[in-house]
Coordinates of C-alpha atoms in Angstrom, one line a residue:
Chain A
M1 CA 0.0 0.0 0.0
N2 CA 2.7 2.5 1.0
A3 CA 4.7 1.6 -2.0
M4 CA 1.6 2.4 -4.2
I5 CA 1.1 5.8 -2.5
E6 CA 4.8 6.6 -2.9
Q7 CA 4.6 5.7 -6.6
F8 CA 1.4 7.8 -7.0
V9 CA 3.0 10.9 -5.4
Q10 CA 6.1 10.4 -7.4
T11 CA 4.2 10.2 -10.6
L12 CA 1.9 13.2 -9.7
A13 CA 5.0 15.3 -9.0
A14 CA 6.4 14.3 -12.4
G15 CA 3.0 15.3 -13.9
L16 CA 3.0 18.6 -12.2
T17 CA 6.5 19.5 -13.3
A18 CA 5.9 18.4 -16.9
G19 CA 2.5 20.2 -16.8
S20 CA 4.0 23.5 -15.7
L21 CA 6.2 23.4 -18.8
Y22 CA 3.4 22.4 -21.1
G23 CA 1.3 25.1 -19.5
L24 CA 3.8 27.7 -20.5
T25 CA 4.0 26.5 -24.1
C26 CA 0.2 26.6 -24.3
V27 CA 0.2 30.2 -22.9
G28 CA 2.5 31.2 -25.8
L29 CA 0.1 29.8 -28.3
A30 CA -2.9 31.2 -26.6
M31 CA -1.3 34.6 -26.5
I32 CA -1.0 34.7 -30.3
F33 CA -4.4 33.1 -30.9
G34 CA -6.2 35.0 -28.2
I35 CA -5.1 38.4 -29.3
M36 CA -4.6 38.0 -33.1
R37 CA -6.9 35.1 -33.9
V38 CA -4.0 33.6 -35.8
I39 CA -3.5 29.9 -35.6
N40 CA 0.3 29.7 -35.5
F41 CA 1.7 26.4 -36.8
A42 CA 5.2 27.6 -36.3
Q43 CA 4.8 27.8 -32.5
G44 CA 6.4 24.4 -31.9
D45 CA 9.3 25.5 -34.1
F46 CA 9.8 28.7 -32.2
M47 CA 10.2 26.4 -29.2
M48 CA 12.8 24.4 -31.1
V49 CA 14.7 27.6 -32.0
G50 CA 14.6 28.5 -28.3
M51 CA 16.0 25.0 -27.4
Y52 CA 19.0 25.4 -29.8
L53 CA 19.6 29.0 -28.7
A54 CA 19.6 28.0 -25.0
V55 CA 22.1 25.2 -25.7
W56 CA 24.4 27.7 -27.5
I57 CA 24.1 30.4 -24.8
A58 CA 24.5 27.9 -22.0
A59 CA 27.7 26.6 -23.6
R60 CA 29.1 30.1 -23.7
L61 CA 28.0 30.8 -20.1
G62 CA 29.3 27.5 -18.8
G63 CA 32.6 28.2 -20.4
V64 CA 33.4 30.9 -18.0
H65 CA 32.3 28.8 -15.0
V66 CA 30.8 31.9 -13.3
F67 CA 27.2 30.9 -13.4
G68 CA 27.7 27.2 -12.8
A69 CA 24.4 25.4 -12.3
A70 CA 22.3 28.5 -13.0
A71 CA 23.6 28.8 -16.5
P72 CA 20.7 26.9 -18.2
F73 CA 18.2 29.1 -16.5
I74 CA 20.0 32.3 -17.3
A75 CA 20.2 31.1 -20.9
A76 CA 16.4 30.5 -20.8
I77 CA 15.8 34.1 -19.7
L78 CA 18.2 35.4 -22.3
V79 CA 16.3 33.6 -25.0
A80 CA 13.2 35.7 -24.3
P81 CA 14.4 39.0 -25.8
V82 CA 16.0 37.3 -28.8
L83 CA 12.8 35.4 -29.7
F84 CA 10.7 38.5 -28.9
M85 CA 12.6 40.5 -31.5
A86 CA 12.6 37.7 -34.0
G87 CA 8.9 37.2 -33.6
S88 CA 8.2 41.0 -33.9
L89 CA 10.3 41.1 -37.1
L90 CA 8.6 38.1 -38.6
H91 CA 5.3 39.8 -37.8
R92 CA 6.4 43.1 -39.4
L93 CA 7.7 41.4 -42.6
L94 CA 5.2 38.6 -43.1
I95 CA 2.4 37.9 -40.7
S96 CA 1.0 41.5 -40.7
R97 CA 0.2 41.1 -44.3
T98 CA -2.5 38.6 -43.5
T99 CA -3.9 40.0 -40.2
G100 CA -5.4 43.0 -38.5
L101 CA -7.7 45.5 -40.3
R102 CA -6.2 44.5 -43.6
A103 CA -7.7 41.0 -43.1
V104 CA -11.2 42.2 -42.2
G105 CA -12.3 42.4 -45.8
L106 CA -10.7 39.1 -46.9
S107 CA -12.7 36.0 -47.1
G108 CA -12.6 34.0 -43.9
E109 CA -10.8 37.0 -42.4
G110 CA -7.6 35.9 -44.0
H111 CA -7.4 32.6 -42.0
Q112 CA -6.4 30.5 -45.0
A113 CA -3.5 32.9 -45.8
Q114 CA -2.5 32.8 -42.2
L115 CA -2.5 29.0 -42.0
I116 CA -0.4 28.6 -45.2
L117 CA 2.0 31.3 -44.1
T118 CA 2.7 30.0 -40.6
L119 CA 2.9 26.4 -42.0
G120 CA 5.5 27.7 -44.4
V121 CA 7.4 29.4 -41.6
A122 CA 7.3 26.1 -39.7
L123 CA 8.8 24.2 -42.6
I124 CA 11.5 26.8 -43.2
L125 CA 12.5 26.7 -39.5
Q126 CA 12.5 22.9 -39.4
N127 CA 14.6 22.4 -42.5
G128 CA 16.7 25.4 -41.8
A129 CA 17.6 23.8 -38.4
L130 CA 18.3 20.5 -40.2
I131 CA 20.8 22.3 -42.5
L132 CA 22.4 24.3 -39.8
M133 CA 22.4 22.0 -36.8
G134 CA 22.2 18.6 -38.3
S135 CA 19.8 15.8 -37.2
S136 CA 21.6 14.6 -34.1
P137 CA 19.9 15.6 -30.9
V138 CA 21.7 18.0 -28.5
S139 CA 20.9 19.0 -25.0
I140 CA 22.3 20.9 -22.1
V141 CA 24.3 18.8 -19.8
S142 CA 23.7 20.1 -16.3
K143 CA 24.6 18.5 -13.1
L144 CA 21.2 19.4 -11.9
S145 CA 19.7 17.0 -14.4
S146 CA 21.1 14.1 -12.5
R147 CA 20.4 15.4 -9.0
A148 CA 17.3 15.1 -7.0
W149 CA 15.9 16.6 -3.8
E150 CA 14.7 13.9 -1.5
I151 CA 11.6 14.7 0.5
P152 CA 10.5 12.2 3.1
L153 CA 6.8 11.4 2.7
L154 CA 6.2 10.6 6.4
I155 CA 3.9 7.6 5.7
D156 CA 6.7 5.3 6.8
E157 CA 10.4 5.4 7.3
D158 CA 11.7 4.9 3.8
S159 CA 9.1 6.4 1.5
T160 CA 10.7 9.3 -0.2
L161 CA 9.7 11.7 -3.0
F162 CA 12.6 12.3 -5.5
L163 CA 12.4 15.7 -7.2
N164 CA 14.7 16.1 -10.1
Q165 CA 16.4 19.4 -9.5
A166 CA 16.6 20.5 -13.2
R167 CA 12.9 19.7 -13.9
T168 CA 11.7 21.2 -10.6
I169 CA 13.5 24.5 -11.1
S170 CA 12.3 24.5 -14.8
A171 CA 8.7 24.1 -13.6
L172 CA 9.1 26.9 -11.0
V173 CA 10.5 29.2 -13.6
S174 CA 7.7 28.3 -16.0
I175 CA 5.1 29.1 -13.3
G176 CA 6.9 32.4 -12.6
V177 CA 7.0 33.4 -16.3
A178 CA 3.3 32.5 -16.8
F179 CA 2.4 34.5 -13.7
L180 CA 4.2 37.6 -14.8
L181 CA 2.5 37.3 -18.1
F182 CA -1.0 37.1 -16.5
R183 CA -0.1 40.2 -14.5
L184 CA 1.0 42.0 -17.7
I185 CA -2.2 41.1 -19.6
R186 CA -4.6 41.8 -16.7
Q187 CA -3.2 44.8 -15.0
T188 CA -0.9 46.9 -17.2
G189 CA -2.0 49.5 -19.8
I190 CA -0.2 47.5 -22.5
G191 CA -2.1 44.4 -21.5
K192 CA -5.4 46.2 -21.5
S193 CA -4.8 47.6 -25.0
L194 CA -3.8 44.1 -26.2
R195 CA -7.1 42.8 -24.9
A196 CA -9.1 45.6 -26.4
A197 CA -7.4 45.0 -29.8
A198 CA -8.3 41.3 -29.4
D199 CA -12.0 42.1 -28.5
N200 CA -12.6 44.4 -31.4
P201 CA -9.8 45.6 -33.7
E202 CA -11.9 48.2 -35.4
A203 CA -13.2 49.8 -32.1
A204 CA -9.7 49.6 -30.8
T205 CA -8.5 51.7 -33.7
Y206 CA -11.2 54.3 -32.9
V207 CA -9.9 54.8 -29.4
G208 CA -6.4 55.3 -30.8
I209 CA -4.8 51.9 -30.3
D210 CA -2.4 50.9 -33.1
V211 CA -3.7 47.4 -33.7
T212 CA -0.8 46.4 -35.9
R213 CA 1.6 47.3 -33.1
A214 CA -0.5 45.5 -30.5
H215 CA -0.4 42.4 -32.8
R216 CA 3.3 42.7 -33.2
I217 CA 3.8 42.8 -29.4
A218 CA 1.5 39.8 -29.0
F219 CA 3.3 37.8 -31.7
G220 CA 6.7 38.7 -30.2
L221 CA 5.5 37.8 -26.7
G222 CA 4.1 34.5 -28.0
A223 CA 7.4 33.6 -29.7
A224 CA 9.4 34.7 -26.6
I225 CA 7.3 32.4 -24.4
A226 CA 7.7 29.5 -26.8
G227 CA 11.5 30.1 -26.7
V228 CA 11.7 30.3 -23.0
A229 CA 9.6 27.1 -22.7
G230 CA 11.9 25.4 -25.2
A231 CA 15.0 26.5 -23.3
L232 CA 13.6 25.1 -20.1
M233 CA 12.5 21.9 -21.8
V234 CA 15.9 21.2 -23.3
L235 CA 17.2 20.3 -19.9
S236 CA 15.1 17.1 -20.1
T237 CA 14.2 16.8 -23.8
P238 CA 17.0 16.9 -26.4
A239 CA 16.7 19.4 -29.2
Q240 CA 16.4 18.2 -32.8
P241 CA 15.0 20.0 -35.8
F242 CA 11.6 18.4 -35.7
V243 CA 11.0 18.4 -31.9
G244 CA 8.4 21.2 -32.4
T245 CA 5.9 18.9 -34.1
D246 CA 5.9 16.6 -31.0
F247 CA 4.7 19.5 -28.9
I248 CA 2.4 21.5 -31.2
I249 CA -0.3 18.9 -30.8
I250 CA 0.0 19.0 -27.1
M251 CA -0.1 22.8 -27.2
Y252 CA -3.3 22.9 -29.2
A253 CA -4.9 20.3 -27.0
G254 CA -4.0 22.4 -24.0
V255 CA -5.3 25.6 -25.5
V256 CA -8.6 24.0 -26.5
L257 CA -8.9 22.3 -23.1
G258 CA -8.4 25.5 -21.2
G259 CA -10.9 27.3 -23.4
I260 CA -10.0 29.1 -26.6
G261 CA -9.1 32.7 -26.0
S262 CA -8.3 32.3 -22.3
I263 CA -4.7 32.7 -21.5
T264 CA -5.0 31.5 -17.9
G265 CA -7.1 28.6 -19.2
A266 CA -4.3 27.6 -21.6
F267 CA -1.9 27.2 -18.7
W268 CA -4.2 24.9 -16.8
G269 CA -5.0 23.0 -20.0
G270 CA -1.3 22.3 -20.4
M271 CA -1.1 21.4 -16.7
V272 CA -4.0 18.9 -17.0
I273 CA -2.3 17.3 -20.0
G274 CA 1.0 16.9 -18.2
V275 CA -0.6 15.3 -15.1
V276 CA -2.9 13.0 -17.2
Q277 CA 0.1 12.0 -19.3
Q278 CA 2.2 11.0 -16.3
L279 CA -0.6 9.4 -14.2
S280 CA -1.6 7.2 -17.1
T281 CA 1.7 5.5 -16.9
L282 CA 0.6 4.0 -13.6
V283 CA -2.1 1.9 -15.2
L284 CA -1.2 1.8 -18.9
P285 CA 1.9 1.0 -21.0
L286 CA 4.1 4.1 -21.6
Q287 CA 3.3 4.1 -25.3
L288 CA -0.4 4.8 -24.6
Q289 CA 0.2 7.9 -22.5
N290 CA -0.8 10.3 -25.3
A291 CA -3.8 8.2 -26.2
M292 CA -4.9 8.7 -22.6
V293 CA -4.3 12.4 -22.9
F294 CA -6.7 12.6 -25.8
L295 CA -9.2 10.3 -24.2
V296 CA -9.4 12.7 -21.2
F297 CA -9.4 15.6 -23.7
V298 CA -12.5 14.3 -25.5
L299 CA -14.2 13.5 -22.2
I300 CA -13.7 17.0 -20.8
L301 CA -14.9 18.6 -24.0
L302 CA -18.0 16.3 -24.0
F303 CA -19.0 17.7 -20.7
R304 CA -17.6 21.2 -21.0
P305 CA -17.4 22.1 -24.7
Q306 CA -16.3 25.6 -24.0
G307 CA -13.2 24.3 -22.2
L308 CA -12.2 24.6 -18.6
F309 CA -12.1 28.4 -18.6
G310 CA -14.1 29.3 -21.7
R311 CA -16.8 31.8 -21.5
T312 CA -20.3 30.8 -22.7
V313 CA -22.3 33.8 -21.8
E314 CA -21.6 36.8 -23.9
R315 CA -24.2 39.2 -25.4
A316 CA -23.6 40.4 -28.9
Chain B
M1 CA -14.0 71.9 -38.4
L2 CA -14.4 68.9 -40.7
R3 CA -14.6 69.3 -44.5
L4 CA -15.0 66.5 -46.9
D5 CA -14.1 67.5 -50.4
Q6 CA -15.5 65.2 -53.2
I7 CA -14.5 61.9 -51.6
S8 CA -15.1 58.6 -53.3
V9 CA -14.8 55.1 -51.7
S10 CA -15.0 51.7 -53.4
Y11 CA -15.2 48.2 -52.0
G12 CA -13.8 45.8 -54.5
G13 CA -14.9 47.7 -57.6
L14 CA -18.2 48.6 -56.0
R15 CA -18.8 52.3 -55.5
A16 CA -19.9 53.0 -51.9
L17 CA -19.5 56.8 -52.0
S18 CA -19.2 59.1 -55.0
D19 CA -18.0 62.7 -54.8
V20 CA -19.4 63.3 -51.4
S21 CA -18.8 66.7 -50.0
L22 CA -19.7 67.7 -46.5
D23 CA -19.0 70.6 -44.2
V24 CA -19.3 70.1 -40.4
R25 CA -19.1 73.3 -38.4
A26 CA -17.7 73.6 -34.9
G27 CA -20.2 73.3 -32.1
E28 CA -23.0 72.1 -34.4
L29 CA -24.9 68.9 -34.5
S30 CA -25.0 67.6 -38.1
A31 CA -27.0 64.6 -39.1
V32 CA -26.5 62.3 -42.0
V33 CA -29.7 60.4 -43.0
G34 CA -30.6 58.0 -45.7
P35 CA -31.9 54.5 -46.4
N36 CA -29.9 51.3 -45.7
G37 CA -26.9 50.9 -47.9
A38 CA -26.7 54.6 -48.7
G39 CA -23.1 54.7 -47.5
K40 CA -23.6 56.4 -44.2
S41 CA -21.3 54.0 -42.2
T42 CA -18.7 54.0 -45.0
L43 CA -18.7 57.8 -44.7
F44 CA -17.8 57.5 -41.0
K45 CA -15.2 54.9 -41.7
A46 CA -13.6 57.1 -44.3
I47 CA -13.4 59.9 -41.8
S48 CA -11.9 57.8 -39.1
G49 CA -9.5 56.1 -41.6
T50 CA -10.5 52.5 -41.6
V51 CA -11.5 52.5 -45.3
P52 CA -9.2 54.1 -47.8
L53 CA -10.3 57.0 -50.0
Q54 CA -10.2 56.6 -53.8
A55 CA -10.4 60.3 -54.5
G56 CA -11.0 63.5 -52.6
H57 CA -9.7 65.0 -49.4
I58 CA -10.8 65.1 -45.8
M59 CA -9.7 68.1 -43.8
F60 CA -9.9 68.2 -40.0
Q61 CA -9.2 71.5 -38.4
G62 CA -7.1 72.5 -41.4
D63 CA -5.1 69.3 -41.6
D64 CA -5.4 66.9 -44.5
L65 CA -6.1 63.5 -43.0
H66 CA -4.7 61.6 -46.0
E67 CA -1.3 60.6 -44.6
I68 CA -2.6 60.1 -41.0
P69 CA -3.1 56.5 -40.0
A70 CA -6.5 55.6 -38.5
H71 CA -5.3 55.2 -34.9
R72 CA -3.6 58.6 -34.9
R73 CA -6.9 60.3 -35.8
A74 CA -8.4 59.4 -32.4
H75 CA -5.5 61.3 -30.8
M76 CA -6.3 64.3 -33.0
G77 CA -9.8 64.5 -31.4
I78 CA -12.0 62.4 -33.7
A79 CA -14.1 59.9 -31.7
H80 CA -16.1 57.3 -33.6
V81 CA -18.9 55.4 -31.9
P82 CA -19.3 52.5 -34.4
E83 CA -22.6 51.0 -35.5
G84 CA -23.5 48.0 -33.3
R85 CA -21.6 49.6 -30.3
R86 CA -18.5 47.4 -30.4
V87 CA -17.6 47.7 -26.7
F88 CA -14.6 45.7 -25.5
A89 CA -16.6 42.7 -24.2
S90 CA -14.0 41.1 -22.0
L91 CA -13.0 44.3 -20.4
S92 CA -14.8 45.9 -17.5
V93 CA -16.9 49.0 -17.9
L94 CA -14.2 51.1 -16.2
E95 CA -11.5 49.5 -18.4
N96 CA -13.5 50.3 -21.5
L97 CA -13.6 54.0 -20.4
E98 CA -9.9 53.9 -19.6
M99 CA -9.1 52.6 -23.1
G100 CA -11.0 55.6 -24.4
A101 CA -9.1 57.9 -22.1
A102 CA -5.8 56.7 -23.5
T103 CA -5.6 59.6 -26.0
D104 CA -3.4 62.5 -25.2
A105 CA -6.4 64.8 -24.5
G106 CA -8.2 62.0 -22.7
R107 CA -5.3 61.6 -20.2
A108 CA -5.2 65.2 -19.4
G109 CA -8.9 65.7 -19.0
R110 CA -9.7 62.4 -17.4
V111 CA -11.2 63.5 -14.1
R112 CA -13.6 65.9 -15.7
S113 CA -14.6 63.6 -18.6
F114 CA -15.3 60.7 -16.3
E115 CA -17.4 62.9 -14.1
R116 CA -19.3 64.0 -17.2
I117 CA -19.8 60.4 -18.4
F118 CA -21.1 59.2 -15.0
T119 CA -23.4 62.2 -14.8
L120 CA -24.8 61.5 -18.2
F121 CA -25.1 57.8 -17.7
P122 CA -25.2 57.0 -13.9
I123 CA -25.7 53.3 -14.6
L124 CA -22.1 53.1 -15.9
A125 CA -20.8 54.3 -12.5
E126 CA -23.0 51.6 -10.8
R127 CA -21.7 48.9 -13.1
R128 CA -18.1 50.0 -13.4
A129 CA -16.7 46.6 -12.4
Q130 CA -19.0 44.6 -14.6
M131 CA -17.7 43.0 -17.8
A132 CA -18.9 45.0 -20.8
G133 CA -20.1 42.0 -22.7
T134 CA -22.7 41.2 -20.1
L135 CA -24.4 44.7 -20.2
S136 CA -27.7 45.1 -22.0
G137 CA -27.8 46.6 -25.5
G138 CA -28.7 50.0 -24.2
Q139 CA -26.1 50.0 -21.5
Q140 CA -23.5 49.0 -24.1
Q141 CA -24.5 51.9 -26.3
M142 CA -24.1 54.2 -23.3
L143 CA -20.7 52.7 -22.7
A144 CA -19.7 53.1 -26.3
I145 CA -20.6 56.8 -26.2
G146 CA -18.9 57.1 -22.8
R147 CA -15.8 55.5 -24.2
A148 CA -15.7 58.1 -27.0
L149 CA -16.3 60.9 -24.5
A150 CA -13.4 59.7 -22.4
S151 CA -11.1 60.6 -25.2
C152 CA -12.1 64.3 -24.8
P153 CA -12.9 64.5 -28.5
K154 CA -13.4 67.6 -30.6
L155 CA -15.6 65.7 -33.0
L156 CA -18.0 62.9 -31.9
M157 CA -19.3 60.7 -34.6
L158 CA -22.3 58.5 -33.6
D159 CA -23.3 55.8 -36.0
E160 CA -26.9 54.7 -35.5
P161 CA -26.9 55.0 -31.7
S162 CA -30.6 53.9 -31.5
M163 CA -30.2 50.8 -33.6
G164 CA -31.6 47.7 -32.0
L165 CA -32.7 49.5 -28.8
S166 CA -36.2 49.7 -27.3
P167 CA -38.0 53.0 -27.9
V168 CA -37.6 53.9 -24.3
M169 CA -33.8 53.2 -24.3
A170 CA -33.5 55.0 -27.7
D171 CA -35.1 58.1 -26.1
T172 CA -32.6 58.0 -23.2
I173 CA -29.8 57.9 -25.7
F174 CA -31.3 60.8 -27.7
D175 CA -31.7 62.8 -24.4
A176 CA -28.0 62.3 -23.8
I177 CA -27.1 63.5 -27.3
H178 CA -29.3 66.5 -26.7
Q179 CA -27.6 67.2 -23.4
L180 CA -24.1 67.0 -25.1
R181 CA -25.3 69.4 -27.8
R182 CA -26.5 71.9 -25.2
E183 CA -23.1 71.7 -23.4
G184 CA -21.7 72.8 -26.8
D185 CA -18.0 72.0 -26.5
I186 CA -18.2 68.9 -28.8
T187 CA -19.1 69.0 -32.4
I188 CA -21.4 66.0 -33.2
L189 CA -21.9 64.1 -36.5
L190 CA -24.9 61.8 -36.3
V191 CA -26.0 59.0 -38.5
E192 CA -29.5 57.9 -37.8
Q193 CA -32.4 55.9 -39.1
R194 CA -34.9 57.6 -36.9
V195 CA -35.0 60.5 -39.2
T196 CA -37.7 62.6 -37.4
D197 CA -35.7 62.4 -34.1
A198 CA -32.5 63.3 -35.9
L199 CA -34.0 66.2 -37.7
A200 CA -35.6 67.5 -34.6
Q201 CA -32.3 67.8 -32.9
C202 CA -29.8 68.7 -35.5
D203 CA -28.7 72.0 -36.9
R204 CA -27.9 70.7 -40.4
A205 CA -28.7 67.6 -42.3
T206 CA -27.4 65.7 -45.3
V207 CA -29.4 63.1 -47.1
L208 CA -27.3 60.3 -48.7
E209 CA -28.7 57.9 -51.2
S210 CA -26.7 55.3 -53.1
G211 CA -23.4 56.9 -52.1
R212 CA -24.4 60.4 -53.3
V213 CA -25.6 63.5 -51.5
V214 CA -29.1 64.2 -52.7
L215 CA -30.1 66.9 -50.3
E216 CA -28.5 69.1 -47.7
G217 CA -29.3 72.1 -45.7
L218 CA -30.3 73.6 -42.4
A219 CA -32.6 71.3 -40.5
S220 CA -35.2 74.0 -40.3
E221 CA -35.3 74.3 -44.1
L222 CA -35.6 70.6 -44.8
S223 CA -39.3 70.1 -45.0
A224 CA -40.9 66.7 -44.6
A225 CA -42.1 66.9 -48.2
R226 CA -38.6 67.5 -49.6
L227 CA -37.2 64.7 -47.5
R228 CA -39.9 62.3 -48.6
Q229 CA -39.1 63.2 -52.2
A230 CA -35.4 62.5 -51.5
Y231 CA -36.1 59.2 -49.8
L232 CA -38.9 57.9 -52.1
G233 CA -38.4 59.8 -55.3
V234 CA -42.0 60.9 -55.3

């Protein structure tokens, strides 16, 4: 009995740490979708870029032996401004041609063009990475990855919870970043103007908001979040050019689960996926963990079609 | 204050406005009336810059608006209350007003303008923390007008403020417009289907039909007979 409890707690902890990271990736996607209504297929590949970038930065930082164990996390934070600028630039050059007020008159509000465009960006990033970085996986080697905190469970003498240090710190950083973002969106002037631009781009223009600029900020933020999540992920998942495709499905599931348009919901959607994925390994073979995720996904949507945090009541 | 000089607008080859000229004088209430599809909303969008001009010029306080992007025009003092209200549904009432007050003039005059808005529409003060999407249609219209007033505009453009409202609610909105006109510091341009109400209140009216000005003049001179002729062609 005690052994079972120990295993359950251990698996739950693994689910919560994985879920925090998934949650952050979902927040990035929800940011872009929620504010621009753009379905970004390249989101997983922004994550991949963040992974490679973090490996590169961490190697430079590790070389000087100043930052030691903190190097991967400092690298993750440094990835944010780089991806923010890259995302904003991509928006300025390409994405903005298919979004905003320019898209209002287009059929389907320009969604087809946006899909093809972001899919194209995804392919270029994947194959570009294949050319530049090769196909062999790389990761950050940190001594934290092989160290664990041992927490006694107090149910008997030798039951202990092992928390991998790298994963736990990654999870805490993810939660911190997601929290800062919620504060930014909910409470700052910039966040409010982003939400206004999301609610109604035309009316936002009439109160003096530059909707194109708001979208550029949202796209940059979304890319930056994907990058940071990737940088944190690379401590436990090696980077390779097509790693993004493994995660994009999970990201979409998380966003839909949380309720489309809700950034807070996206985080919890990702969290649910992480927890379900890990807990399913208790009763099912490892290969079926994603099957379980989608089973729960379908069940939740059957009973709550609007998602966990979706709004149903809204007058026109 | 606002002068439209022979402007034309097309949507994908379809003429929405042809050679429309209009003169809005400071401190007045001007009305634009006409049947559905006459181009009234397009006219407003051309002024606030969300549809491009094909020909002609729009001058606002002596500046040609041609090179000025839409969102900058709000900062110049043009406030557009769009058809169908378009409040920011997921923001609270107060946040909606704050968004309006984000213009340069709105920031400076915020205390006074909020006081004015809450005096005009006390219900907005009561519901300041409520999400705008959950307000009734009439309250949303009040909020949309309040949001525009929060920017301390020089020109207030109201596109069909009574649309979809109960007669009682529409009267409340018209009373508010009347009140604003009496205060006199804001020039108002009004598009309205309730022609009689609009004419009763305005100083000057323009009748649009199929994208052209068919009649214009002082409200007192526009007799019902001439209007009927313009509307129905009889």
